[in-house]
Every structure is written in C-alpha cells, then in structure tokens.
Coordinates of C-alpha atoms in Angstrom, one line a residue:
M1 CA 85.9 165.6 28.6
T2 CA 82.6 165.3 30.3
L3 CA 80.2 162.3 30.4
A4 CA 76.5 162.8 30.7
L5 CA 74.6 160.1 32.5
A6 CA 73.7 159.3 36.1
L7 CA 75.7 156.9 38.2
G8 CA 74.4 153.3 38.3
T9 CA 75.6 149.8 39.2
A10 CA 78.2 148.0 37.1
A11 CA 77.6 144.3 36.3
A12 CA 79.3 141.3 34.9
P13 CA 77.8 138.6 32.8
A14 CA 76.4 135.2 33.3
T15 CA 78.6 133.3 30.9
A16 CA 75.8 131.4 29.1
D17 CA 72.4 132.1 27.6
V18 CA 71.7 132.5 23.9
V19 CA 68.5 133.1 22.1
K20 CA 68.2 130.0 20.0
D21 CA 64.9 130.6 18.4
A22 CA 62.1 133.1 18.0
V23 CA 58.9 131.0 17.3
L24 CA 56.0 132.8 15.5
V25 CA 52.7 132.2 17.1
G26 CA 49.2 133.8 16.9
E27 CA 48.5 137.5 17.3
Q28 CA 49.0 139.2 20.7
P29 CA 50.4 136.4 22.7
S30 CA 50.1 136.9 26.5
N31 CA 50.2 134.0 29.0
I32 CA 52.5 131.0 28.9
A33 CA 53.2 127.7 30.8
V34 CA 55.6 124.8 30.2
N35 CA 55.5 121.1 30.6
S36 CA 58.9 120.4 32.0
V37 CA 58.8 116.7 31.1
T38 CA 58.0 117.1 27.4
D39 CA 59.6 120.5 27.1
T40 CA 56.5 121.9 25.4
A41 CA 55.4 125.4 26.1
Y42 CA 51.8 126.6 25.7
V43 CA 51.0 130.2 25.0
S44 CA 47.6 132.0 24.7
T45 CA 47.1 134.2 21.7
F46 CA 44.3 136.0 19.9
G47 CA 44.1 133.0 17.6
G48 CA 44.1 130.3 20.3
I49 CA 46.5 128.3 22.4
Y50 CA 49.7 127.3 20.6
S51 CA 52.2 124.7 21.6
I52 CA 55.9 125.1 21.1
G53 CA 58.1 122.1 21.0
G54 CA 57.5 118.4 20.4
G55 CA 58.6 118.7 16.8
G56 CA 57.1 122.1 15.9
T57 CA 54.3 124.6 16.6
A58 CA 50.6 123.7 16.7
N59 CA 47.3 125.4 17.5
V60 CA 46.0 123.1 20.2
Y61 CA 42.9 124.9 21.4
Q62 CA 40.6 127.7 20.4
P63 CA 39.3 129.6 23.5
D64 CA 36.4 132.1 23.5
I65 CA 38.4 134.9 25.0
L66 CA 41.8 136.5 24.4
S67 CA 43.1 136.7 27.9
S68 CA 43.0 133.0 28.6
R69 CA 45.2 131.9 31.4
I70 CA 47.2 128.6 31.2
A71 CA 48.5 126.1 33.7
V72 CA 50.2 122.7 33.0
N73 CA 50.4 119.6 35.0
S74 CA 53.7 118.0 33.8
A75 CA 52.9 114.8 35.7
T76 CA 49.7 114.1 33.9
N77 CA 50.5 116.0 30.6
K78 CA 47.3 118.0 30.9
I79 CA 46.9 121.7 30.0
Y80 CA 44.3 123.8 31.7
V81 CA 42.9 126.9 30.0
S82 CA 40.5 129.3 31.6
D83 CA 37.8 129.9 28.9
S84 CA 35.0 132.4 29.7
S85 CA 32.8 130.4 32.2
S86 CA 34.8 127.1 32.0
V87 CA 38.2 125.5 32.1
A88 CA 39.3 123.5 29.1
V89 CA 41.3 120.4 30.0
V90 CA 43.5 119.7 27.0
D91 CA 45.3 116.4 26.5
G92 CA 49.0 117.0 25.8
V93 CA 49.2 114.1 23.4
T94 CA 45.9 114.1 21.4
H95 CA 45.0 117.8 22.1
A96 CA 41.4 116.6 22.8
A97 CA 39.7 119.0 25.1
T98 CA 37.2 118.4 28.0
T99 CA 35.2 121.4 29.3
V100 CA 34.7 121.9 33.0
S101 CA 32.1 124.5 34.0
V102 CA 33.3 126.7 36.8
G103 CA 31.3 129.9 36.6
A104 CA 31.6 133.3 35.0
N105 CA 34.9 135.1 34.3
A106 CA 37.2 132.2 34.7
D107 CA 40.6 133.7 35.0
V108 CA 43.8 133.0 37.0
I109 CA 44.6 129.4 37.2
A110 CA 47.2 127.3 39.1
V111 CA 48.1 123.6 39.5
N112 CA 49.4 121.5 42.3
E113 CA 51.1 118.6 40.6
K114 CA 51.5 116.7 43.9
T115 CA 47.8 116.6 44.6
N116 CA 46.6 116.8 41.0
K117 CA 44.3 119.7 41.9
V118 CA 43.6 122.8 39.8
Y119 CA 42.7 126.2 41.3
V120 CA 40.9 128.8 39.3
S121 CA 39.5 132.2 40.0
T122 CA 35.9 133.1 38.9
A123 CA 33.6 136.0 39.5
N124 CA 31.9 134.0 42.2
G125 CA 35.1 132.9 44.0
L126 CA 37.7 130.2 43.8
K127 CA 37.0 126.8 42.4
I128 CA 39.0 123.6 42.8
I129 CA 39.1 121.0 40.0
D130 CA 40.0 117.5 40.8
G131 CA 42.5 116.5 38.1
A132 CA 41.4 112.9 38.2
T133 CA 37.7 113.4 37.8
N134 CA 37.4 116.9 36.4
V135 CA 34.8 117.7 39.0
A136 CA 34.9 121.4 40.2
S137 CA 34.1 122.4 43.8
P138 CA 33.8 125.9 45.3
V139 CA 36.0 127.3 48.0
L140 CA 33.5 128.7 50.5
N141 CA 33.6 132.4 51.3
S142 CA 36.2 133.1 48.7
A143 CA 36.3 135.9 46.1
G144 CA 38.0 136.2 42.8
A145 CA 41.8 136.3 42.8
Q146 CA 44.5 138.4 41.0
D147 CA 47.1 135.7 41.6
I148 CA 47.2 132.1 43.0
A149 CA 50.4 130.5 44.4
V150 CA 50.8 127.0 45.5
N151 CA 53.1 125.8 48.3
T152 CA 54.0 122.3 47.2
A153 CA 55.7 121.5 50.5
T154 CA 52.5 122.0 52.6
N155 CA 49.9 121.8 49.8
K156 CA 48.5 125.2 51.0
V157 CA 47.3 127.7 48.4
Y158 CA 47.6 131.4 48.7
A159 CA 45.2 133.5 46.7
L160 CA 45.9 137.2 46.3
S161 CA 42.4 138.7 46.5
A162 CA 41.3 142.3 46.9
G163 CA 44.6 143.2 48.5
T164 CA 44.6 140.4 51.0
V165 CA 46.0 136.9 50.9
K166 CA 43.5 134.1 51.5
V167 CA 45.1 130.9 52.8
I168 CA 43.5 127.7 51.7
D169 CA 44.4 124.3 53.2
A170 CA 44.7 121.0 51.5
S171 CA 41.0 120.2 52.1
G172 CA 39.9 123.4 50.2
K173 CA 39.0 125.6 53.2
I174 CA 40.1 129.1 53.9
T175 CA 42.0 129.0 57.2
S176 CA 43.4 132.5 57.4
T177 CA 43.3 135.9 55.8
V178 CA 46.5 138.0 55.8
S179 CA 46.1 141.7 55.2
V180 CA 47.8 145.1 55.7
G181 CA 44.7 146.9 54.7
A182 CA 42.3 146.7 51.8
G183 CA 44.3 146.8 48.6
G184 CA 47.5 146.7 50.5
I185 CA 49.1 143.7 48.9
G186 CA 50.4 143.8 45.4
A187 CA 52.2 140.6 44.5
I188 CA 53.1 137.3 46.0
A189 CA 55.8 134.6 45.8
I190 CA 56.5 131.4 47.8
N191 CA 59.6 129.6 48.9
P192 CA 58.4 126.0 49.7
S193 CA 61.8 125.0 51.0
K194 CA 61.6 127.6 53.8
N195 CA 57.8 127.5 54.1
K196 CA 57.8 131.3 53.7
I197 CA 55.5 133.5 51.6
Y198 CA 56.7 136.9 50.4
V199 CA 54.5 139.8 49.3
T200 CA 55.0 143.4 48.2
T201 CA 52.7 146.1 49.6
T202 CA 51.4 149.1 47.7
P203 CA 52.5 152.7 48.2
K204 CA 49.2 153.5 50.0
Y205 CA 50.4 151.4 52.9
G206 CA 54.1 152.1 52.5
S207 CA 56.0 150.1 49.9
S208 CA 57.7 147.1 51.4
V209 CA 58.4 143.4 51.2
K210 CA 56.8 141.4 53.9
V211 CA 57.3 137.7 54.9
I212 CA 54.5 135.5 56.0
D213 CA 55.4 132.4 58.0
G214 CA 53.8 129.4 56.4
A215 CA 53.3 127.6 59.7
T216 CA 51.4 130.4 61.5
D217 CA 50.1 132.4 58.5
K218 CA 51.3 135.5 60.3
I219 CA 53.5 138.4 59.0
T220 CA 56.8 138.0 60.7
G221 CA 59.1 140.5 59.0
S222 CA 59.1 143.5 56.8
M223 CA 61.6 145.6 54.7
A224 CA 60.5 149.1 53.8
S225 CA 61.2 150.7 50.4
E226 CA 61.4 154.3 49.5
G227 CA 60.1 153.7 46.0
P228 CA 57.2 151.6 44.7
L229 CA 57.6 147.9 44.3
G230 CA 55.9 145.5 41.9
T231 CA 56.2 141.9 40.9
L232 CA 58.6 139.6 42.7
A233 CA 60.1 136.1 42.5
V234 CA 62.1 134.0 44.9
N235 CA 64.9 131.4 44.4
P236 CA 64.0 128.6 46.8
A237 CA 67.6 127.2 46.7
T238 CA 69.1 130.5 48.0
D239 CA 66.1 132.2 49.6
K240 CA 66.9 135.4 47.6
I241 CA 64.0 137.6 46.6
Y242 CA 64.0 139.6 43.3
V243 CA 61.7 142.5 43.4
E244 CA 60.8 144.9 40.6
S245 CA 61.4 148.5 41.6
G246 CA 60.9 151.9 40.0
T247 CA 58.3 154.0 38.2
W248 CA 57.0 154.2 34.7
N249 CA 58.9 157.5 34.2
S250 CA 62.3 156.1 35.0
D251 CA 64.6 153.3 34.1
G252 CA 63.7 150.0 35.8
S253 CA 65.6 148.1 38.5
I254 CA 65.5 145.0 40.6
K255 CA 66.1 144.8 44.3
V256 CA 67.9 141.7 45.5
I257 CA 66.8 140.9 49.1
D258 CA 68.1 138.2 51.5
G259 CA 65.0 136.3 52.6
A260 CA 66.6 135.4 56.0
T261 CA 67.4 138.9 57.1
L262 CA 65.1 140.9 54.8
T263 CA 67.9 143.2 53.8
E264 CA 68.7 144.5 50.4
T265 CA 72.0 143.0 49.1
A266 CA 72.1 144.4 45.6
H267 CA 70.3 146.9 43.4
I268 CA 70.4 146.0 39.7
V269 CA 69.6 148.7 37.1
T270 CA 67.7 147.6 34.0
A271 CA 67.4 149.5 30.7
T272 CA 63.6 149.9 31.0
R273 CA 60.8 149.0 33.5
V274 CA 60.6 145.3 34.5
R275 CA 57.5 143.5 33.6
S276 CA 57.9 140.0 34.9
I277 CA 60.6 138.0 36.8
V278 CA 61.2 134.2 36.7
V279 CA 63.8 132.2 38.6
N280 CA 65.7 129.1 37.6
P281 CA 66.9 127.5 40.8
S282 CA 68.7 124.8 39.0
N283 CA 71.4 127.2 37.7
N284 CA 70.7 130.2 40.0
K285 CA 69.7 132.6 37.2
I286 CA 67.0 135.1 37.2
Y287 CA 65.2 136.4 34.0
A288 CA 63.4 139.8 34.0
T289 CA 61.5 140.9 30.9
M290 CA 61.7 144.6 30.2
T291 CA 59.3 147.1 28.6
G292 CA 60.0 147.6 24.9
R293 CA 62.5 144.9 24.3
G294 CA 65.1 142.8 26.1
T295 CA 65.3 140.4 29.0
T296 CA 67.8 141.1 31.8
I297 CA 69.6 137.9 33.0
I298 CA 71.0 138.0 36.5
D299 CA 73.6 135.6 37.7
G300 CA 72.5 134.8 41.2
R301 CA 76.0 133.9 42.3
N302 CA 77.3 137.4 42.2
N303 CA 74.3 139.6 41.2
T304 CA 75.9 140.5 37.8
S305 CA 73.7 140.9 34.7
R306 CA 73.4 141.5 31.0
A307 CA 70.5 141.6 28.5
L308 CA 69.3 139.5 25.6
Y309 CA 66.9 140.6 22.8
T310 CA 64.0 138.1 22.4
G311 CA 61.5 140.2 20.5
Q312 CA 59.3 143.3 20.8
E313 CA 57.5 143.9 24.1
P314 CA 58.6 140.8 26.1
D315 CA 56.2 140.2 28.9
A316 CA 55.4 136.8 30.4
A317 CA 58.1 134.2 30.7
V318 CA 58.5 130.7 32.0
V319 CA 61.5 128.4 32.9
N320 CA 61.9 124.7 32.2
T321 CA 64.3 123.8 35.1
S322 CA 64.9 120.3 33.6
N323 CA 66.9 121.7 30.7
N324 CA 67.5 125.4 31.6
K325 CA 65.4 126.7 28.7
V326 CA 63.4 129.9 29.1
Y327 CA 60.4 130.8 27.0
V328 CA 59.6 134.6 26.7
V329 CA 56.3 135.9 25.2
N330 CA 56.8 138.9 22.9
S331 CA 53.5 140.5 22.6
E332 CA 54.3 143.0 19.8
S333 CA 56.3 140.6 17.5
D334 CA 53.8 137.8 18.0
S335 CA 56.5 135.4 19.0
V336 CA 58.0 133.4 21.8
G337 CA 61.8 133.7 22.2
V338 CA 63.6 130.6 23.4
I339 CA 66.7 131.2 25.5
D340 CA 69.1 128.3 25.9
G341 CA 70.6 128.7 29.4
N342 CA 73.3 126.1 28.6
A343 CA 74.7 127.7 25.5
E344 CA 77.8 129.9 25.6
Q345 CA 77.4 133.5 24.6
P346 CA 80.0 134.5 22.0
V347 CA 82.4 137.4 22.8
K348 CA 82.3 140.0 20.1
N349 CA 86.1 140.7 19.8
D350 CA 87.4 137.3 21.0
F351 CA 90.0 136.5 18.3
N352 CA 92.1 134.0 20.2
G353 CA 89.3 131.9 21.7
D354 CA 89.8 132.6 25.4
L355 CA 86.3 134.2 25.8
K356 CA 87.8 137.7 26.5
A357 CA 87.5 140.7 24.2
D358 CA 90.7 141.6 22.2
I359 CA 91.8 144.5 20.0
L360 CA 93.3 144.4 16.6
A361 CA 95.6 147.3 15.5
R362 CA 97.4 148.1 12.2
D363 CA 100.6 150.0 12.3
A364 CA 102.0 152.3 9.6
A365 CA 103.9 149.4 7.9
G366 CA 100.7 147.5 7.4
V367 CA 101.4 144.9 10.1
L368 CA 98.3 143.7 11.9
W369 CA 98.7 143.1 15.7
L370 CA 96.5 141.3 18.1
Y371 CA 96.4 142.8 21.6
P372 CA 94.7 140.0 23.7
G373 CA 92.6 141.4 26.5
D374 CA 93.0 139.9 29.9
G375 CA 89.3 140.1 30.7
S376 CA 89.6 142.9 33.2
G377 CA 90.6 145.9 31.2
G378 CA 94.2 145.0 30.7
W379 CA 96.5 143.3 28.1
L380 CA 98.4 140.2 27.5
P381 CA 101.5 140.3 25.2
R382 CA 100.7 141.4 21.7
L383 CA 101.1 139.0 18.7
Q384 CA 101.5 139.7 15.0
V385 CA 98.6 138.2 13.0
G386 CA 99.1 139.7 9.6
Q387 CA 101.1 141.9 7.2
G388 CA 100.3 143.9 4.1
W389 CA 97.1 145.3 5.6
N390 CA 97.9 148.9 4.5
V391 CA 96.2 148.2 1.2
M392 CA 92.9 148.3 3.2
N393 CA 91.2 151.6 3.8
A394 CA 88.5 150.4 6.1
L395 CA 88.6 147.6 8.7
V396 CA 85.6 146.4 10.8
A397 CA 85.3 143.8 13.5
P398 CA 81.7 142.6 13.3
G399 CA 82.0 139.6 15.6
D400 CA 81.0 136.3 14.1
F401 CA 79.9 137.2 10.5
N402 CA 79.9 133.7 8.9
G403 CA 78.3 131.7 11.7
D404 CA 81.2 129.4 12.6
G405 CA 81.5 130.8 16.2
N406 CA 84.7 132.7 15.7
A407 CA 85.2 136.5 15.5
D408 CA 85.9 137.7 11.9
V409 CA 87.2 140.9 10.2
L410 CA 85.7 142.8 7.2
A411 CA 88.1 144.9 5.1
R412 CA 87.6 147.2 2.1
D413 CA 90.5 147.6 -0.3
G414 CA 91.3 150.6 -2.6
G415 CA 89.0 149.2 -5.4
G416 CA 85.9 149.1 -3.2
V417 CA 86.0 145.3 -2.8
L418 CA 84.8 144.1 0.6
W419 CA 86.6 141.0 2.0
L420 CA 85.8 138.7 4.8
Y421 CA 88.7 137.4 6.8
P422 CA 87.3 134.5 8.8
G423 CA 88.9 134.1 12.2
N424 CA 90.0 130.6 13.1
G425 CA 89.4 131.1 16.8
S426 CA 93.1 130.9 17.6
G427 CA 94.3 134.4 16.7
S428 CA 94.8 133.7 13.0
W429 CA 92.8 133.7 9.7
L430 CA 91.2 131.3 7.3
A431 CA 91.3 132.0 3.6
R432 CA 89.7 135.4 2.8
V433 CA 86.4 135.5 0.8
Q434 CA 85.1 138.4 -1.3
V435 CA 81.7 139.4 0.1
G436 CA 81.0 142.6 -1.8
S437 CA 82.1 145.3 -4.4
G438 CA 81.3 148.9 -5.0
W439 CA 81.9 149.9 -1.4
E440 CA 84.2 152.8 -2.4
G441 CA 81.2 155.1 -2.1
M442 CA 80.9 154.6 1.6
S443 CA 82.6 157.1 3.9
A444 CA 82.1 155.0 7.1
I445 CA 81.6 151.3 7.7
E446 CA 80.8 149.9 11.1
A447 CA 79.3 146.7 12.7
I448 CA 76.0 146.4 14.5
D449 CA 73.4 143.7 15.1
F450 CA 70.6 146.0 14.0
H451 CA 67.6 143.7 14.5
G452 CA 68.8 141.8 17.6
D453 CA 68.6 138.5 15.7
G454 CA 72.2 137.5 16.6
F455 CA 73.5 138.0 13.1
A456 CA 76.3 140.6 12.5
D457 CA 75.1 143.5 10.3
V458 CA 77.0 146.4 8.8
V459 CA 76.1 150.1 8.9
A460 CA 77.5 152.1 6.1
R461 CA 77.3 155.9 5.5
A462 CA 77.1 157.0 1.8
R463 CA 78.9 160.2 0.6
D464 CA 75.5 162.0 0.6
G465 CA 74.9 161.3 4.3
A466 CA 72.5 158.5 3.9
L467 CA 72.9 155.6 6.4
W468 CA 72.4 152.1 5.1
V469 CA 72.1 148.8 7.0
Y470 CA 73.5 145.8 5.2
R471 CA 71.9 142.9 7.1
G472 CA 74.1 139.8 7.5
D473 CA 72.5 136.4 7.0
G474 CA 74.5 134.7 9.6
K475 CA 76.4 132.6 7.0
G476 CA 78.8 135.1 5.5
G477 CA 76.3 136.7 3.1
W478 CA 73.8 139.4 2.9
L479 CA 70.0 140.1 3.1
P480 CA 68.6 143.1 1.3
R481 CA 70.0 146.4 2.6
M482 CA 67.8 148.9 4.4
W483 CA 67.8 152.7 4.5
A484 CA 68.3 153.8 8.2
G485 CA 68.5 157.6 8.0
S486 CA 69.9 160.7 6.3
G487 CA 71.9 163.7 7.4
W488 CA 74.8 161.7 8.8
T489 CA 77.5 163.8 7.1
G490 CA 77.8 165.9 10.2
M491 CA 79.2 163.0 12.2
S492 CA 83.0 162.9 12.4
E493 CA 83.0 159.4 13.9
I494 CA 80.5 156.5 13.8
T495 CA 81.2 153.4 15.9
G496 CA 79.2 150.2 16.7
V497 CA 79.4 149.5 20.4
A498 CA 77.4 146.3 20.9
D499 CA 74.7 146.5 23.5
F500 CA 75.7 149.7 25.3
N501 CA 72.4 150.6 27.0
G502 CA 71.5 147.1 28.4
D503 CA 68.3 146.5 26.4
G504 CA 69.6 143.4 24.5
V505 CA 70.2 145.2 21.1
S506 CA 73.6 146.4 19.9
D507 CA 73.9 150.2 19.5
L508 CA 75.7 152.8 17.5
V509 CA 77.5 155.9 18.8
A510 CA 78.3 158.9 16.7
R511 CA 80.3 162.1 17.4
D512 CA 79.4 165.4 15.8
G513 CA 81.8 168.2 14.8
A514 CA 81.4 169.9 18.2
G515 CA 82.6 166.7 20.0
T516 CA 79.2 165.7 21.4
L517 CA 78.8 161.9 21.6
F518 CA 75.4 160.5 20.9
L519 CA 74.0 157.0 21.4
Y520 CA 71.6 155.7 18.7
P521 CA 69.7 152.6 20.0
P522 CA 67.9 150.5 17.4
N523 CA 64.3 149.8 18.2
G524 CA 64.4 146.2 16.8
Y525 CA 61.9 147.2 14.0
G526 CA 64.5 148.5 11.6
S527 CA 64.7 152.1 12.9
W528 CA 66.0 154.0 15.9
L529 CA 64.8 155.0 19.3
P530 CA 65.5 158.7 20.2
K531 CA 69.2 159.4 20.3
Q532 CA 70.7 160.2 23.7
T533 CA 73.6 162.6 24.5
I534 CA 76.1 160.6 26.5
G535 CA 79.2 162.8 26.5
Q536 CA 80.8 166.1 25.6
G537 CA 84.4 167.0 24.6
W538 CA 85.0 163.9 22.5
N539 CA 86.7 165.9 19.7
S540 CA 89.9 165.4 21.6
M541 CA 89.8 161.7 20.5
N542 CA 90.9 160.7 17.1
S543 CA 89.7 157.1 17.2
L544 CA 86.8 155.3 18.9
V545 CA 86.5 151.5 19.1
G546 CA 83.6 149.4 20.3
P547 CA 85.2 146.1 21.4
G548 CA 82.2 144.8 23.3
D549 CA 82.9 143.9 26.9
F550 CA 86.5 144.7 27.4
N551 CA 86.8 144.9 31.2
G552 CA 84.7 141.8 32.0
D553 CA 81.8 143.4 33.8
G554 CA 79.2 142.3 31.3
R555 CA 78.6 145.7 29.7
A556 CA 79.7 147.0 26.3
D557 CA 82.6 149.5 26.5
I558 CA 84.3 152.1 24.4
L559 CA 88.0 152.5 23.8
A560 CA 89.2 155.9 22.7
R561 CA 92.6 157.2 21.6
N562 CA 93.6 160.8 22.1
A563 CA 96.2 162.9 20.1
A564 CA 98.9 161.9 22.6
G565 CA 98.5 158.3 21.7
E566 CA 96.9 157.3 25.0
L567 CA 94.2 154.7 24.9
W568 CA 91.3 155.2 27.4
L569 CA 88.7 152.8 28.5
Y570 CA 85.2 154.1 29.0
A571 CA 83.3 151.3 30.7
G572 CA 79.6 151.2 29.8
N573 CA 77.1 150.7 32.6
G574 CA 74.0 149.4 30.8
G575 CA 72.8 152.9 29.9
A576 CA 72.7 154.1 33.5
S577 CA 76.0 155.8 33.8
W578 CA 79.6 156.2 32.7
P579 CA 82.1 155.4 35.4
T580 CA 85.4 157.4 35.5
S581 CA 87.6 156.7 32.5
S582 CA 90.8 154.8 32.9
K583 CA 94.0 154.8 30.8
V584 CA 94.8 151.3 29.4
G585 CA 97.7 152.1 27.1
S586 CA 100.1 154.6 25.6
G587 CA 102.0 154.8 22.4
W588 CA 99.0 154.0 20.2
N589 CA 99.5 157.0 17.9
G590 CA 101.6 154.8 15.6
M591 CA 98.5 152.8 14.7
T592 CA 96.6 153.7 11.5
A593 CA 93.6 151.5 12.5
I594 CA 92.2 150.2 15.7
L595 CA 89.3 147.7 15.8

C-alpha cells in the first residue's frame, strides 16, 4: 500500500485554545488592535470601526477610507484611527472623536504607551502626536513608512521606509538609517528585553533574517535562507523568532530561529501560506493566520502545533496578553474570531476523560468494548462498556454531539431510528435519546464538523449516491440538512477524520473501488475544496476509523484494519505527509464495528 504526499514535520498540540465566538462586524474587516485593560478589540471595516467586548459590539467611528489603521493606548483608553489626512482620537468610554490633522494619506500608526506618543505615516513623512495635547509634529527628513515598531525599553522607534529602517530617538529625531540596499528590508520585529531588532530581507538581496543591535543601530548578525521570507514576530521572553517562509505556489511554513545564535531550530509546515504572526509571551504561544482559513497555533515550549478554524480568510490578529485571548480578523466572513487561550480543547474520541483518544469496538456477540488510548499510539487494558449493540447497523463517534463536553456515540437500529448515547466522560453512558428516524435509507453515516463551528455534524450517503450534511446544533439536535454532492456510490468507504490537513476544519476521506484514498476538505462555506489523492492500495483494508489524534502528536490520524485482523496506525502530518505506518494491534477481525 502506497501513500502519496511529501514528507513534512510532525507536531503535537498546545493543550488549550478554543474558538469561543465569531463576532459579526462590518464588511471587509482588515486591521485590528486591542485594549488589554478593558479587553476591547477594535477592527476597521468598510462600514466603520467596530468595538468587540465591553458588553457587545458597537460601531464607534466612521472613517472616510476603508484601509484605516488602528492603534490603542490601553493606559489612556484612547483609540487612534488613521483617516485620510487626519488621525481620529476616539474616547474608549464615550466614543467621542477628536480629529488631528497630519497630512495626506495617513496610514500606518503605532503607540508608545510609556511616553503617550503616537506615530503615524503620511505621504509627507512621519508625524508624532502628543497623546496629552493632540498636537502633531513632523519627523524631519522622514518619508512614509510601511511599518512602525516601538521599542518600549529605549523609547526608540523604527520605521520601515522604502526598504530601509529609520531609527527615531525619544526626541523625535532620525538618528540612524539601516539598509541592505534600496528595497532590501521586508518586515521588522523588536525584542525590547534584549534591545534587538530583527528584519527580513527580500530575495533581491538574498533572503535572510538580520539582527540590529539597539544600542549601536548596526547590523550585527545574519541568517541566510534558501527560500523567500515574509512577516515575522519575536517572543521577548524566549528571544525566539517566528518567520513566515514559502511561496504562493506551495504550502506555507514558519521558521523558528534562536535569536541568540541566529540558527534555525524548527521548521513548522502549515496547511496554506501564512499571512500574519502574533506572539503571546505570557503563555509562550504563537498564532499564525493562514490563507483561506485556519490559524496555526504553535506551542513555543516544544514547537508543536495544530490549527483552529476562525472564519474565512483570516488575516490580521492581535493578542490580549492579560487574559490570553486572541482576536482574528476574517476578511471574507466579515467576522472576528475570538480564541480563548485558557480553554481546554476537547479530544474527539476521549470516552474516559483522560484527554487521550480512545477506540470503541463491537464484537460478534454485540458486546461494546472501550480500548483506551495511552496518548502515544498504544493501548491501556480494554473495558466492557455495553452489550446488546448487535441490534445497531451503524455506529458513529461524532465527538461531543450534545454540548456537555463528553464524547458521544450515534447509533442506527434496524428500524432506521437514530439514537444518541451520551457519554458520561468516565467510559460509560447516560440514558440514550432518540434523535432521528427514517435513517434506513442511508448507506453510510459518518461524523464531521463541516462548517468549522465546533459543532459535531453528520455526513450521510443516500442510496442514490447523494451526500447530505446533517448539521448538529451543538445541543443534541439538528439544523436543516444540506446537500453536499452526488455520485458517491462509487466509494466503498467513507470516514470522517477530524482536521487531517491542518487547516482547522475537519475532513472526510473516501476510498473508491480501486483502493485509491481521497481527502475531501470542506471549504467552510458548505462545500468542498478540490479532493486530494493521499494513498493507493487501500482496498486491502476492510475498516477505516478516524479517531482524531491517536498518537498524541496533534494531528488527526487514521486507523485501518486489514483482512488479517491487524490494526495499523497512519499518523497524519497536517496535510504535508504520511509517515511510515505502524501496527498497533492484531486479532481485530473479530470486531464487527470499530469507531
């Protein structure tokens, strides 16, 4: 049996992070900032500036242009919005706005909360606004900037301008210009604790990460890269740098670089190209938004990762380090996804409550067995958790279907009645509940979170080959079903496999009559992305199971049983590869259902 994907890097999860909300805002949201004291985020949209938090969502300001940039001073509770030829200063309590004229094309904006100064780029150069008086002063001999970064330890400001870095001291004067050649610098990040500034250089001058010493304003080190580099962020607590790497024609990736030695310590593959990177030094987590959908979360302790779905086309993001919330702008779904960095992520097949994926199996006598996973691809002793289950002709493990935090089972009996067996989180069941009838017309029933909303859904194939999605409401009931395709009669096996390709949305795999295995990734809109061939020769397997992350590396896996009764683990790698399979059991041919 062959597996078709290129080798990548396995990863394990950060144990927390859950999307708690997706807040609808105005059309085409773009830039975002957060007040860490009030936990209020502000996002610019086509319809104005919206606030998120403080009891709800509000439109707090109407700028003249769509691409308004935002900065917040949490100490004074003032919001600064670049608005055509001015900067609007918005009171965080009353939302009253004062306009400060700065000149044409006001754009990038940054705040130094220590000095209460605001730096803004205009067509005629940089301006500094005194936060106490709202008086704007020019930075002499400056030009417009693509980015502005503040070193709060030294009160120096670094403006990325025309491929150079202009260094501005606390008095507002340019003291140095750092350059590798016109257009040579691409992105900038600062580590105030080390007084170091990191930049990426463009391919024209050889892609690299360079370090500028904040005391001398000189480039003191460099690490070359074979491929192009983009945006970057630094964790000031660890002095680790996270750099976007790759091209638009390939999967994305992030290089992890030790700031002390400028050596690459890890290379993390992402499902698609990275758009932005933000760091939370308080819990050592890194959040990278990806083209299309999904935010990759990196655990800085061990460089392991997984993905969450926040909405369509996530772009800008911001972290509130005081409570570990992350706000992600979703430009296509007109929303802001709110990630709670303190919440525990549920494990799909965790039936006994130990936060490790398990397997249920029914034998020929109808006895249901729990095979607890040990979290690393092996087993603990099995336990009997039911009997009389041979009256069921379809069994599905959807995860938490009724919203109580415990993994459940859906089962169809011979009369077409669908039953919910709610798990109690300790390897047993609460009283079953009927959740449907007329399901005898379905030739396959599988579990998937089709829309990435955190609710368990069911995919069912009708006898005519039509595929239907029965959307769960997160409370043990249903939303209206959706048609999701036709021509599925040619598939001999359909299995939900959680988020197999690392984009934050759970996927479906299907095997055709020739033994080819296909991955069907949902697009988050209620349809599918193009299918991918991920293996050949799978007709030697008579059962496929998608338990979620069975081996504890943070990626969704597949378990497959062959005719000899051997159970094999195929560890997913976030869509980048299949590692070598490993046998994790034998004697499983006595089981009539595995889930």
